[in-house]
Amino acid sequence: RDELNVKAIDLTESDSGRFASRTVKLDFSVLGKRLGPAMKVLAAAVKAGDYAIAADGNLSAAGALVAPGEYQVTLEPKPGFSVAQDHYTLIALDTRITDELRLEGWAREVVRHIQDLRKQAGYQVDDRIVVAYSVAGEPGTPGAPGADAGAGAAAAAAGGAAGGAGPRPCEIFTRHGDYIRAETLARELVEGGGGRSGAGEAAGEAAGVGAGVGAGVGAGEGASDRSDSFELEKGVSVWVGVRKA
């Protein structure tokens, strides 16, 4: 699961129809010679879905037995799934992104940038740090940096109807703060704390990341050794800075 970044694996015997539509294509050039007139009856049964495929890959329909090399199975995944199959196993990947998965993905991206900053600053692997951060924008909301107003309004309306408008970017640090601290050896996560380093500010401006991210960050906590600005997705920008604890 860790290698594939998969939350859970459900090993179960289930009807593949839950995840995909299956189509069987018979090899008429081979089966026609072997079965003769019975080929039409076989084709009609397969088209109607009146067939079975055994564990060894043999297909049976209309009293005929069809070997694995005499037919092909194609799968059309249903919305929200990606699928792959051999004769014995079907793998279905649920590609729907929940609010929680979205936040976890954002947290991983934040950790990646902080780790890069640790390397740039030349910290030792066991050095403890303080992370300052600032978050700007909301995903798909009108007026957010880079957001499309029409799409944002539609998303907001859909979210309201469903009882929520999706995750708030600031929740990256409130709900996944323990994970970020553990992965980056951060003793503190300071919202809006720490000054911007010159290198980090220049990098952020060069990348064209949303204006205002990190702007107004006070220097009361001490300037950052390194900082970076980046987009998590359209309309959501983050600034992070690091210094030794």
XYZ file of C-alpha atoms in Angstrom:
245
model
C 0.000 0.000 0.000
C 2.806 2.423 0.847
C 4.561 1.845 -2.473
C 1.374 2.553 -4.452
C 0.052 5.251 -2.111
C -3.158 3.262 -1.603
C -5.245 3.772 1.537
C -6.882 0.351 1.711
C -7.036 -2.949 -0.158
C -10.227 -4.989 -0.194
C -9.617 -8.592 -1.202
C -13.009 -9.980 -2.044
C -14.816 -12.182 -4.518
C -17.217 -9.843 -6.215
C -19.102 -9.346 -9.440
C -16.921 -7.350 -11.834
C -20.090 -5.622 -12.977
C -19.821 -3.374 -9.925
C -16.725 -1.760 -11.410
C -16.843 -2.180 -15.184
C -18.852 -3.297 -18.171
C -17.371 -6.406 -19.758
C -17.482 -7.190 -23.474
C -16.425 -10.527 -24.987
C -15.148 -10.567 -28.570
C -15.034 -13.978 -30.213
C -12.422 -14.885 -32.807
C -14.807 -15.678 -35.672
C -12.022 -16.718 -38.032
C -10.953 -19.516 -35.721
C -14.258 -20.492 -34.139
C -16.179 -20.397 -37.425
C -13.989 -23.132 -38.857
C -14.208 -25.231 -35.707
C -17.886 -24.831 -34.860
C -19.492 -24.287 -38.252
C -23.226 -23.412 -38.029
C -23.098 -23.577 -34.207
C -21.029 -20.411 -34.309
C -24.138 -18.250 -34.750
C -25.777 -19.772 -31.688
C -22.595 -19.217 -29.649
C -22.298 -15.600 -30.805
C -25.918 -14.877 -29.881
C -25.472 -16.353 -26.398
C -22.290 -14.359 -25.751
C -23.897 -11.153 -26.987
C -26.807 -11.736 -24.602
C -24.367 -12.224 -21.733
C -25.312 -15.853 -21.323
C -21.826 -17.260 -20.779
C -19.401 -18.172 -18.020
C -15.637 -17.947 -17.797
C -13.960 -20.596 -15.642
C -10.868 -20.096 -13.498
C -8.726 -21.707 -16.207
C -9.902 -19.086 -18.718
C -12.192 -21.349 -20.739
C -15.468 -19.750 -21.771
C -18.631 -21.835 -21.988
C -21.800 -20.755 -23.771
C -24.590 -22.453 -25.763
C -23.011 -25.861 -25.091
C -19.682 -24.829 -26.638
C -16.300 -24.476 -24.974
C -14.062 -21.590 -26.079
C -10.364 -21.558 -25.195
C -8.669 -18.389 -23.884
C -6.937 -17.765 -27.214
C -10.236 -17.854 -29.096
C -11.779 -14.780 -27.476
C -10.852 -11.458 -25.910
C -12.371 -9.622 -22.968
C -12.442 -5.830 -22.871
C -13.470 -3.798 -19.841
C -15.048 -0.346 -19.829
C -14.650 1.071 -16.313
C -17.637 2.652 -14.661
C -17.360 6.296 -13.535
C -15.041 6.618 -10.556
C -13.050 3.449 -11.258
C -10.012 2.313 -13.215
C -9.735 -1.427 -13.872
C -7.384 -4.126 -15.125
C -7.984 -7.856 -15.474
C -6.398 -11.141 -16.464
C -8.188 -14.492 -16.634
C -8.086 -14.909 -12.878
C -8.049 -11.510 -11.213
C -9.803 -8.186 -11.516
C -8.198 -5.113 -9.977
C -10.409 -2.070 -9.512
C -8.983 1.242 -8.334
C -11.413 3.710 -6.806
C -10.282 7.025 -8.314
C -12.803 9.212 -6.478
C -11.050 11.842 -4.360
C -12.698 12.533 -1.014
C -12.018 15.665 1.022
C -9.823 13.660 3.398
C -7.754 12.163 0.573
C -7.367 15.602 -0.946
C -6.049 17.012 2.318
C -3.644 14.103 2.736
C -2.314 14.693 -0.759
C -1.792 18.359 0.001
C -0.001 17.488 3.248
C 2.366 15.154 1.382
C 3.153 17.926 -1.099
C 3.864 20.370 1.733
C 6.208 17.832 3.356
C 8.046 17.365 0.054
C 8.696 21.098 -0.251
C 9.835 21.383 3.376
C 12.249 18.473 2.906
C 13.665 20.208 -0.166
C 14.158 23.364 1.901
C 15.993 21.388 4.588
C 18.421 20.125 1.953
C 18.888 23.595 0.460
C 19.636 25.008 3.912
C 22.254 22.320 4.554
C 20.631 21.004 7.733
C 21.826 17.782 9.319
C 19.384 14.869 9.177
C 18.660 15.176 12.907
C 18.367 18.983 13.052
C 15.080 20.162 14.531
C 13.399 23.045 12.757
C 10.611 25.592 12.958
C 8.276 25.785 9.977
C 6.451 28.993 9.187
C 3.584 28.852 6.728
C 0.941 30.907 5.006
C -1.981 29.686 2.897
C -3.962 31.701 0.348
C -7.067 30.953 -1.683
C -9.736 28.274 -1.711
C -10.081 25.533 -4.336
C -12.454 26.654 -7.078
C -13.850 29.628 -5.181
C -14.566 32.956 -6.921
C -11.793 35.445 -6.406
C -9.165 32.887 -5.437
C -5.841 33.329 -7.249
C -6.157 31.706 -10.660
C -9.663 30.411 -10.027
C -12.386 30.516 -12.636
C -15.349 32.448 -11.240
C -17.993 30.450 -13.090
C -16.521 27.122 -12.085
C -16.119 28.355 -8.520
C -19.761 29.348 -8.280
C -20.872 25.973 -9.592
C -18.578 24.171 -7.157
C -19.826 26.268 -4.271
C -23.433 25.541 -5.194
C -22.732 21.821 -5.470
C -20.864 21.821 -2.184
C -23.676 23.638 -0.443
C -26.205 21.133 -1.704
C -24.042 18.301 -0.403
C -23.662 19.921 3.006
C -20.077 21.155 2.527
C -17.863 23.002 0.081
C -14.845 20.710 0.316
C -11.688 20.924 2.416
C -10.216 24.265 3.451
C -6.490 24.540 2.656
C -5.702 25.795 6.161
C -6.762 22.359 7.441
C -3.545 20.923 5.995
C -1.700 22.201 9.045
C -4.457 21.817 11.638
C -5.569 18.279 10.742
C -2.246 16.910 9.488
C 0.128 18.900 11.664
C 1.390 15.820 13.536
C 2.265 14.123 10.253
C 4.088 17.206 8.934
C 6.038 17.660 12.168
C 7.040 13.992 12.311
C 8.164 13.822 8.676
C 10.162 17.071 8.721
C 11.446 17.059 12.342
C 9.590 20.314 12.965
C 9.137 21.363 16.582
C 6.686 24.073 15.634
C 4.343 24.986 12.805
C 3.884 28.741 12.963
C 1.088 30.264 10.947
C 2.296 33.503 9.396
C 5.468 33.386 11.490
C 9.042 33.795 10.309
C 10.360 36.259 7.760
C 10.811 35.468 4.084
C 14.307 34.691 2.937
C 15.505 36.545 -0.121
C 16.162 33.342 -2.072
C 12.734 31.938 -1.288
C 10.917 35.139 -2.180
C 12.701 35.399 -5.517
C 11.924 31.774 -6.296
C 8.262 32.286 -5.470
C 7.974 35.357 -7.683
C 9.774 33.597 -10.539
C 7.318 30.716 -10.301
C 4.410 33.154 -10.514
C 2.738 31.748 -7.418
C -0.324 33.638 -6.156
C 0.401 37.140 -4.972
C -0.040 37.683 -1.292
C 1.168 34.262 -0.171
C 3.674 34.983 2.545
C 3.167 38.717 2.121
C 2.899 40.436 5.449
C 4.607 37.570 7.241
C 6.147 39.104 10.316
C 9.779 38.873 11.255
C 9.059 38.583 14.961
C 9.841 34.861 14.992
C 13.110 35.283 13.101
C 13.842 35.184 9.385
C 13.641 31.869 7.564
C 16.850 30.257 6.353
C 15.024 29.093 3.230
C 11.480 29.560 1.962
C 9.365 28.556 -0.994
C 6.005 29.422 -2.569
C 4.050 26.907 -4.606
C 0.585 25.968 -5.822
C -1.165 22.882 -4.509
C -3.795 23.199 -7.201
C -5.556 25.945 -9.100
C -6.585 28.624 -6.620
C -4.616 27.249 -3.637
C -1.137 28.605 -2.896
C 1.181 27.978 0.022
C 4.312 29.646 1.353
C 6.591 27.775 3.750
C 9.805 28.863 5.435
C 12.259 26.921 7.616
C 14.800 27.808 10.272
C 16.632 25.847 12.932
C 14.778 25.423 16.205
